[in-house]
Short mmCIF file of C-alpha atoms in Angstrom, two decimals:
data_model
loop_
_atom_site.label_atom_id
_atom_site.label_comp_id
_atom_site.label_asym_id
_atom_site.label_seq_id
_atom_site.Cartn_x
_atom_site.Cartn_y
_atom_site.Cartn_z
CA MET A 289 0.00 0.00 0.00
CA ALA A 290 1.43 3.37 -1.04
CA ASN A 291 2.07 5.57 1.99
CA ASN A 292 0.31 2.91 4.09
CA HIS A 293 -2.98 3.76 2.41
CA PRO A 294 -5.01 1.28 0.40
CA LYS A 295 -5.01 1.83 -3.36
CA ILE A 296 -8.53 2.23 -4.80
CA TRP A 297 -10.04 1.52 -8.17
CA ILE A 298 -13.34 3.28 -8.87
CA LEU A 299 -15.45 1.35 -11.39
CA GLN A 300 -17.67 4.09 -12.74
CA SER A 301 -21.35 3.52 -13.39
CA PRO A 302 -23.29 4.46 -16.52
CA HIS A 303 -25.41 6.67 -14.23
CA SER A 304 -24.22 10.13 -13.14
CA GLY A 305 -25.94 9.89 -9.76
CA ASP A 306 -23.96 6.75 -8.94
CA ASN A 307 -20.72 8.42 -10.00
CA THR A 308 -21.39 11.41 -7.76
CA GLN A 309 -21.53 9.00 -4.82
CA LEU A 310 -18.45 7.05 -5.91
CA LEU A 311 -16.30 10.17 -6.18
CA ALA A 312 -17.64 11.64 -2.94
CA LEU A 313 -16.69 8.49 -1.04
CA ALA A 314 -13.27 8.16 -2.66
CA GLU A 315 -12.37 11.79 -2.02
CA ASN A 316 -13.60 11.68 1.55
CA LEU A 317 -11.44 8.61 2.24
CA GLY A 318 -8.38 10.58 1.13
CA TRP A 319 -6.66 7.50 -0.27
CA PRO A 320 -5.07 7.28 -3.75
CA TYR A 321 -7.59 6.20 -6.37
CA GLU A 322 -7.90 5.60 -10.10
CA LEU A 323 -11.08 6.10 -12.13
CA LYS A 324 -11.97 3.25 -14.46
CA SER A 325 -14.56 4.40 -17.00
CA LEU A 326 -15.56 1.13 -18.64
CA SER A 327 -17.15 0.58 -22.05
CA TYR A 328 -19.28 -2.48 -22.64
CA SER A 329 -19.82 -5.02 -25.39
CA PRO A 330 -23.22 -6.53 -26.24
CA TRP A 331 -22.21 -9.54 -24.14
CA GLN A 332 -22.50 -7.52 -20.94
CA VAL A 333 -26.20 -8.40 -20.80
CA LEU A 334 -25.22 -12.03 -20.17
CA THR A 335 -22.99 -11.05 -17.23
CA ARG A 336 -26.02 -9.43 -15.61
CA VAL A 337 -28.19 -12.50 -16.10
CA VAL A 338 -25.50 -14.98 -15.00
CA PRO A 339 -23.06 -12.97 -12.83
CA GLY A 340 -19.52 -14.27 -12.46
CA ALA A 341 -15.84 -13.31 -12.54
CA THR A 342 -15.37 -12.35 -16.18
CA LEU A 343 -14.40 -9.50 -18.51
CA MET A 344 -16.61 -10.89 -21.27
CA GLY A 345 -18.93 -7.91 -21.07
CA LEU A 346 -16.18 -5.32 -21.62
CA LYS A 347 -14.76 -3.94 -24.83
CA ARG A 348 -11.06 -4.53 -25.50
CA GLU A 349 -9.97 -1.01 -24.50
CA ALA A 350 -11.84 -1.35 -21.22
CA ARG A 351 -10.20 -4.70 -20.45
CA ALA A 352 -6.78 -3.05 -20.88
CA GLN A 353 -7.57 -0.71 -17.97
CA LEU A 354 -7.94 -3.63 -15.57
CA SER A 355 -4.36 -4.86 -15.48
CA ALA A 356 -1.78 -5.33 -12.72
CA PRO A 357 -0.81 -3.89 -10.35
CA PHE A 358 -4.21 -4.52 -8.86
CA PRO A 359 -5.82 -2.39 -6.12
CA ASP A 360 -6.50 -3.11 -2.48
CA LEU A 361 -10.07 -1.84 -2.74
CA ILE A 362 -12.64 -1.69 -5.52
CA ILE A 363 -15.62 0.64 -5.16
CA GLY A 364 -18.28 0.18 -7.83
CA ALA A 365 -21.88 0.87 -8.75
CA GLY A 366 -24.13 -0.27 -11.56
CA HIS A 367 -24.81 -3.92 -12.30
CA SER A 368 -22.49 -3.94 -15.31
CA THR A 369 -19.41 -3.49 -13.09
CA GLU A 370 -19.98 -6.53 -10.88
CA ALA A 371 -18.46 -9.21 -13.13
CA ALA A 372 -15.36 -7.06 -13.75
CA ALA A 373 -14.86 -6.48 -10.02
CA PHE A 374 -15.03 -10.21 -9.31
CA TRP A 375 -12.54 -10.90 -12.13
CA VAL A 376 -10.01 -8.44 -10.66
CA LYS A 377 -10.43 -9.99 -7.22
CA ALA A 378 -9.81 -13.47 -8.68
CA GLN A 379 -6.67 -12.36 -10.53
CA SER A 380 -5.04 -10.43 -7.69
CA PRO A 381 -2.35 -12.23 -5.68
CA ARG A 382 -3.55 -10.46 -2.53
CA ALA A 383 -6.96 -9.90 -1.04
CA VAL A 384 -9.06 -7.20 -2.72
CA LYS A 385 -11.93 -5.66 -0.77
CA LEU A 386 -15.15 -5.09 -2.72
CA VAL A 387 -17.48 -2.20 -1.85
CA TYR A 388 -20.65 -1.71 -3.87
CA LEU A 389 -23.14 1.17 -3.87
CA GLY A 390 -26.82 0.54 -4.46
CA THR A 391 -28.20 -2.96 -4.96
CA PRO A 392 -26.13 -5.75 -6.53
CA ILE A 393 -27.59 -8.54 -8.64
CA THR A 394 -25.01 -10.97 -7.28
CA ASN A 395 -25.24 -12.71 -3.91
CA LEU A 396 -24.82 -10.04 -1.25
CA GLU A 397 -22.35 -12.18 0.70
CA LYS A 398 -19.75 -11.80 -2.07
CA PHE A 399 -19.19 -8.16 -1.13
CA ASP A 400 -17.21 -6.88 1.84
CA LEU A 401 -19.60 -3.93 2.10
CA VAL A 402 -22.78 -2.83 0.35
CA VAL A 403 -23.83 0.79 0.93
CA THR A 404 -27.52 1.16 0.13
CA THR A 405 -30.46 3.54 0.43
CA PRO A 406 -34.10 2.73 1.38
CA GLN A 407 -35.57 2.49 -2.12
CA TYR A 408 -33.76 -0.81 -2.76
CA GLY A 409 -35.25 -2.68 0.19
CA LEU A 410 -32.12 -4.68 1.05
CA PRO A 411 -32.12 -6.80 4.22
CA LYS A 412 -30.26 -5.95 7.40
CA ARG A 413 -26.94 -7.81 7.41
CA ALA A 414 -23.49 -7.27 8.86
CA ASN A 415 -21.98 -6.34 5.47
CA ILE A 416 -24.80 -3.95 4.48
CA LEU A 417 -24.79 -0.30 5.52
CA HIS A 418 -28.18 1.38 5.25
CA ILE A 419 -27.94 5.16 4.76
CA ASP A 420 -30.93 7.48 4.54
CA LEU A 421 -29.90 9.49 1.48
CA PRO A 422 -27.31 9.17 -1.30
CA MET A 423 -23.82 10.52 -0.60
CA HIS A 424 -22.66 13.75 -2.21
CA SER A 425 -19.77 16.21 -2.20
CA VAL A 426 -21.71 19.31 -1.22
CA GLU A 427 -19.22 21.02 1.06
CA LYS A 428 -19.04 24.56 2.39
CA ASN A 429 -15.85 25.39 0.47
CA ASN A 430 -17.39 24.27 -2.84
CA LEU A 431 -20.48 26.35 -2.18
CA ALA A 432 -18.50 29.42 -1.15
CA LYS A 433 -16.44 29.37 -4.36
CA ALA A 434 -19.55 28.88 -6.46
CA ALA A 435 -21.30 31.78 -4.73
CA LEU A 436 -18.47 34.17 -5.61
CA LEU A 437 -18.67 33.09 -9.25
CA TRP A 438 -22.44 33.08 -9.74
CA GLN A 439 -23.69 35.93 -7.53
CA PRO A 440 -22.66 38.60 -10.07
CA ARG A 441 -24.12 36.63 -12.98
CA LEU A 442 -27.51 36.30 -11.32
CA ALA A 443 -27.64 39.68 -9.57
CA HIS A 444 -29.99 41.19 -12.19
CA LEU A 445 -32.75 38.69 -11.37
CA PRO A 446 -35.44 39.68 -8.83
CA LYS A 447 -35.52 37.74 -5.56
CA PRO A 448 -36.44 35.40 -3.98
CA TRP A 449 -34.63 32.81 -6.10
CA THR A 450 -36.14 29.36 -6.56
CA ALA A 451 -33.76 26.75 -7.96
CA LEU A 452 -35.44 24.25 -10.29
CA LEU A 453 -33.43 21.00 -10.52
CA VAL A 454 -34.69 18.86 -13.39
CA GLY A 455 -34.12 15.13 -13.85
CA GLY A 456 -35.72 12.77 -16.37
CA ALA A 457 -37.27 9.38 -16.97
CA SER A 458 -36.34 6.90 -14.26
CA GLY A 459 -37.49 3.35 -13.60
CA PRO A 460 -41.31 3.21 -13.54
CA TYR A 461 -41.67 6.93 -14.30
CA THR A 462 -41.54 8.76 -17.62
CA PHE A 463 -40.92 12.50 -18.02
CA THR A 464 -42.96 13.85 -20.90
CA VAL A 465 -43.15 17.17 -22.69
CA GLU A 466 -46.53 17.69 -21.01
CA ALA A 467 -44.94 17.17 -17.59
CA ALA A 468 -42.22 19.69 -18.45
CA THR A 469 -44.85 22.28 -19.38
CA ARG A 470 -46.76 21.59 -16.17
CA LEU A 471 -43.55 21.93 -14.17
CA ALA A 472 -42.80 25.34 -15.64
CA GLN A 473 -46.34 26.54 -15.00
CA GLU A 474 -46.36 25.39 -11.37
CA ALA A 475 -42.87 26.69 -10.64
CA GLN A 476 -43.69 30.15 -11.98
CA LYS A 477 -46.42 30.58 -9.39
CA TYR A 478 -43.66 31.54 -6.97
CA THR A 479 -42.59 35.18 -6.96
CA GLY A 480 -39.07 36.23 -7.81
CA SER A 481 -36.98 34.26 -10.32
CA LEU A 482 -36.25 30.68 -11.32
CA LEU A 483 -32.73 29.30 -11.49
CA ILE A 484 -33.05 26.24 -13.71
CA THR A 485 -30.71 23.41 -14.57
CA THR A 486 -31.39 20.19 -16.41
CA SER A 487 -29.32 17.02 -15.87
CA ALA A 488 -27.89 14.00 -17.66
CA ARG A 489 -31.28 12.26 -17.90
CA THR A 490 -33.20 15.27 -19.22
CA THR A 491 -34.09 14.68 -22.87
CA LEU A 492 -33.82 17.37 -25.55
CA ASP A 493 -37.59 17.55 -26.08
CA VAL A 494 -38.23 18.02 -22.36
CA THR A 495 -35.53 20.71 -22.21
CA ALA A 496 -37.08 22.53 -25.18
CA ALA A 497 -40.61 22.31 -23.74
CA LEU A 498 -39.43 23.65 -20.41
CA ARG A 499 -37.71 26.62 -22.08
CA LEU A 500 -40.77 27.38 -24.19
CA ALA A 501 -43.13 27.42 -21.21
CA LEU A 502 -41.06 29.90 -19.18
CA THR A 503 -42.38 33.45 -19.23
CA GLY A 504 -41.04 35.04 -16.04
CA PRO A 505 -37.52 36.06 -15.03
CA HIS A 506 -35.13 33.11 -14.98
CA TYR A 507 -31.65 31.77 -15.70
CA PHE A 508 -31.60 28.55 -17.72
CA HIS A 509 -28.70 26.08 -17.84
CA ALA A 510 -29.00 23.12 -20.22
CA TRP A 511 -26.83 20.29 -18.94
CA GLN A 512 -23.81 19.21 -21.01
CA ASP A 513 -21.34 16.45 -20.23
CA ASN A 514 -18.17 17.82 -18.57
CA ALA A 515 -19.34 21.42 -18.96
CA ALA A 516 -16.87 23.77 -17.24
CA ASP A 517 -19.48 26.43 -16.53
CA ASN A 518 -22.08 24.51 -14.51
CA PRO A 519 -24.11 26.63 -12.05
CA PHE A 520 -25.32 23.71 -9.90
CA PHE A 521 -23.24 24.50 -6.79
CA GLY A 522 -24.00 28.19 -7.27
CA TYR A 523 -27.71 27.40 -7.19
CA LEU A 524 -27.29 25.31 -4.04
CA THR A 525 -25.74 28.18 -2.12
CA LEU A 526 -27.63 31.16 -3.59
CA ALA A 527 -31.19 29.89 -3.99
CA ASP A 528 -33.74 30.60 -1.29
CA GLN A 529 -35.68 27.40 -1.94
CA PHE A 530 -35.70 24.40 -4.31
CA ILE A 531 -38.04 22.54 -6.61
CA VAL A 532 -36.62 19.11 -7.49
CA THR A 533 -38.19 16.54 -9.81
CA ALA A 534 -38.98 13.52 -7.64
CA ASP A 535 -37.20 11.06 -9.93
CA SER A 536 -33.78 12.28 -8.73
CA ILE A 537 -32.95 11.08 -5.24
CA SER A 538 -29.39 12.39 -5.68
CA MET A 539 -30.47 15.97 -6.36
CA LEU A 540 -33.03 15.75 -3.56
CA SER A 541 -30.24 14.71 -1.20
CA GLU A 542 -28.05 17.63 -2.31
CA ALA A 543 -30.87 20.15 -2.01
CA CYS A 544 -31.85 18.88 1.46
CA ALA A 545 -28.23 19.26 2.58
CA THR A 546 -28.63 23.05 2.31
CA ALA A 547 -31.34 23.02 5.05
CA LYS A 548 -33.53 25.25 2.82
CA PRO A 549 -37.13 24.51 1.79
CA VAL A 550 -37.33 21.68 -0.77
CA MET A 551 -40.41 20.89 -2.87
CA MET A 552 -40.73 17.72 -4.96
CA PHE A 553 -42.38 17.77 -8.38
CA ASP A 554 -44.52 14.76 -9.25
CA THR A 555 -43.45 13.97 -12.82
CA GLU A 556 -45.84 11.10 -13.43
CA HIS A 557 -47.83 9.32 -10.74
CA VAL A 558 -44.79 9.18 -8.46
CA ARG A 559 -47.25 9.06 -5.59
CA PHE A 560 -49.14 5.98 -6.78
CA ALA A 561 -49.83 3.55 -3.94
CA MET A 562 -46.81 2.48 -1.92
CA ARG A 563 -45.56 -1.05 -2.24
CA ASP A 564 -47.71 -3.44 -0.16
CA ASN A 565 -45.88 -6.57 -1.20
CA GLY A 566 -46.29 -5.16 -4.71
CA LYS A 567 -50.09 -5.50 -4.73
CA ASN A 568 -50.97 -1.84 -5.22
CA ILE A 569 -48.57 -1.01 -8.04
CA LYS A 570 -50.24 0.18 -11.24
CA LEU A 571 -48.71 -2.10 -13.87
CA LEU A 572 -49.33 -0.03 -17.00
CA GLY A 573 -46.76 2.75 -17.37
CA SER A 574 -46.42 5.46 -20.02
CA SER A 575 -43.70 3.58 -21.90
CA PHE A 576 -42.66 -0.01 -22.49
CA TYR A 577 -39.68 0.33 -20.15
CA ALA A 578 -41.79 1.91 -17.41
CA THR A 579 -44.32 -0.92 -17.70
CA LEU A 580 -41.57 -3.56 -17.59
CA PHE A 581 -40.07 -1.91 -14.52
CA ARG A 582 -43.44 -1.82 -12.75
CA MET A 583 -44.04 -5.48 -13.54
CA THR A 584 -40.63 -6.31 -12.05
CA MET A 585 -41.58 -4.31 -8.95
CA ARG A 586 -44.78 -6.33 -8.72
CA PHE A 587 -43.53 -9.83 -9.51
CA GLY A 588 -39.72 -9.83 -9.25
CA PRO A 589 -37.31 -9.84 -6.29
CA GLN A 590 -37.52 -6.55 -4.44
CA ARG A 591 -33.82 -5.73 -4.75
CA TRP A 592 -33.94 -5.96 -8.56
CA THR A 593 -35.82 -2.67 -8.65
CA ARG A 594 -36.18 0.44 -6.52
CA ASP A 595 -39.12 2.22 -4.96
CA LEU A 596 -38.30 5.91 -4.77
CA ARG A 597 -41.52 6.63 -2.90
CA ILE A 598 -39.99 5.16 0.24
CA VAL A 599 -37.42 7.98 0.25
CA HIS A 600 -40.08 10.58 -0.57
CA GLN A 601 -42.12 9.51 2.44
CA GLN A 602 -39.08 9.63 4.72
CA LEU A 603 -38.17 13.15 3.56
CA ILE A 604 -41.71 14.36 4.19
CA ALA A 605 -41.92 12.67 7.61
CA ALA A 606 -38.58 14.22 8.58
CA GLY A 607 -39.65 17.72 7.54
CA LEU A 608 -36.94 17.91 4.88
CA ALA A 609 -39.23 18.19 1.84
CA ASN A 610 -42.84 18.33 0.71
CA TRP A 611 -44.76 17.99 -2.55
CA LEU A 612 -44.91 21.03 -4.80
CA GLY A 613 -48.19 22.87 -4.22
CA GLU A 614 -48.78 21.44 -0.75
CA PRO A 615 -48.27 23.35 2.52
CA LEU A 616 -44.78 22.94 3.92
CA LYS A 617 -44.79 20.70 6.98
CA VAL A 618 -41.88 21.61 9.17
CA SER A 619 -40.56 19.19 11.78
CA THR A 620 -37.27 18.34 13.39
CA PRO A 621 -35.10 16.46 10.84
CA SER A 622 -34.74 12.84 11.89
CA LEU A 623 -32.52 11.43 9.15
CA ALA A 624 -28.85 10.61 9.75
CA PRO A 625 -26.67 13.74 9.72
CA SER A 626 -24.05 12.42 7.28
CA SER A 627 -24.40 9.43 5.03
CA LEU A 628 -20.92 10.12 3.66
CA GLN A 629 -19.28 9.96 7.09
CA GLN A 630 -21.08 6.71 7.91
CA ALA A 631 -19.91 5.08 4.70
CA THR A 632 -16.36 6.39 5.08
CA SER A 633 -16.05 4.98 8.57
CA ARG A 634 -17.29 1.56 7.47
CA VAL A 635 -14.84 1.41 4.57
CA VAL A 636 -11.94 2.40 6.82
CA SER A 637 -12.93 -0.34 9.27
CA LEU A 638 -12.42 -2.96 6.52
CA PHE A 639 -8.67 -2.28 6.72
CA GLU A 640 -8.31 -2.03 10.48
CA THR A 641 -6.44 -4.92 12.11
#
């Protein structure tokens, strides 16, 4: 171990929310790490159906990244990374610890630690850490720097400022052009100005519809991959309140971390009946994928899907958020103060003798 610290490989997920958590955990550990951004072949579908220790699902250039010297710790997310992590562990001459974020397809006992949030419904076990909200890197120094940059750019807009954080289709929910128009109309009922940003899952048609429906004062940022001029952290520190589309648990977590009012926008029947052993789930969604996801929620193993409504209910019960258009119910926050610190401590304990 270099400088007596474990060496980390981060197996990045295809999903930006997962990668936010991976980087937050790696940076908070303070240990040397390498990012492995993997590309997949069509065979990767088989590795998800029959998980094992193989690189079969990776393209040749991705396989080349996973060569000796091997790490002491692998932190991954996304089902596609599991087979690659097991392959590295099998090839390494020394023990490699495996930490996974979310819900694995593989047997849970194969991981040294699984860090998970309530929507996945994982059981309580010694190697599973249940945190209330996804981890993030929202820190005071990041916010302070962003405030200095964005305050002058937004100063011409009338206050109060409401930040509108926009996600996209997710699991059983679609995000249509009609929903985007409705979102703009409901958000503009608040006085002052809107500070809007889309995200990686926001489609071009939804982005265009949202722009078209805006009539009041606003600043609009259309998300781009690796954009250098992203106002997200500026919004977090400068906005007086937030509207977040309910599909994005990651952005909800980041908005709640500011301790400002947070309102959730119901994109498409997000509030349909909570899972009662799957019996009350409306099977027909607004797309084929949404319908397939709902059927898996109803008939498949619970940890193969996710039920975001569990997190929504916890946020409302804790007084951290409410639904857009409903009176704000304020109570003493009851969720854990720092999911990131909990996860960091558990990872460190894996290397304590």
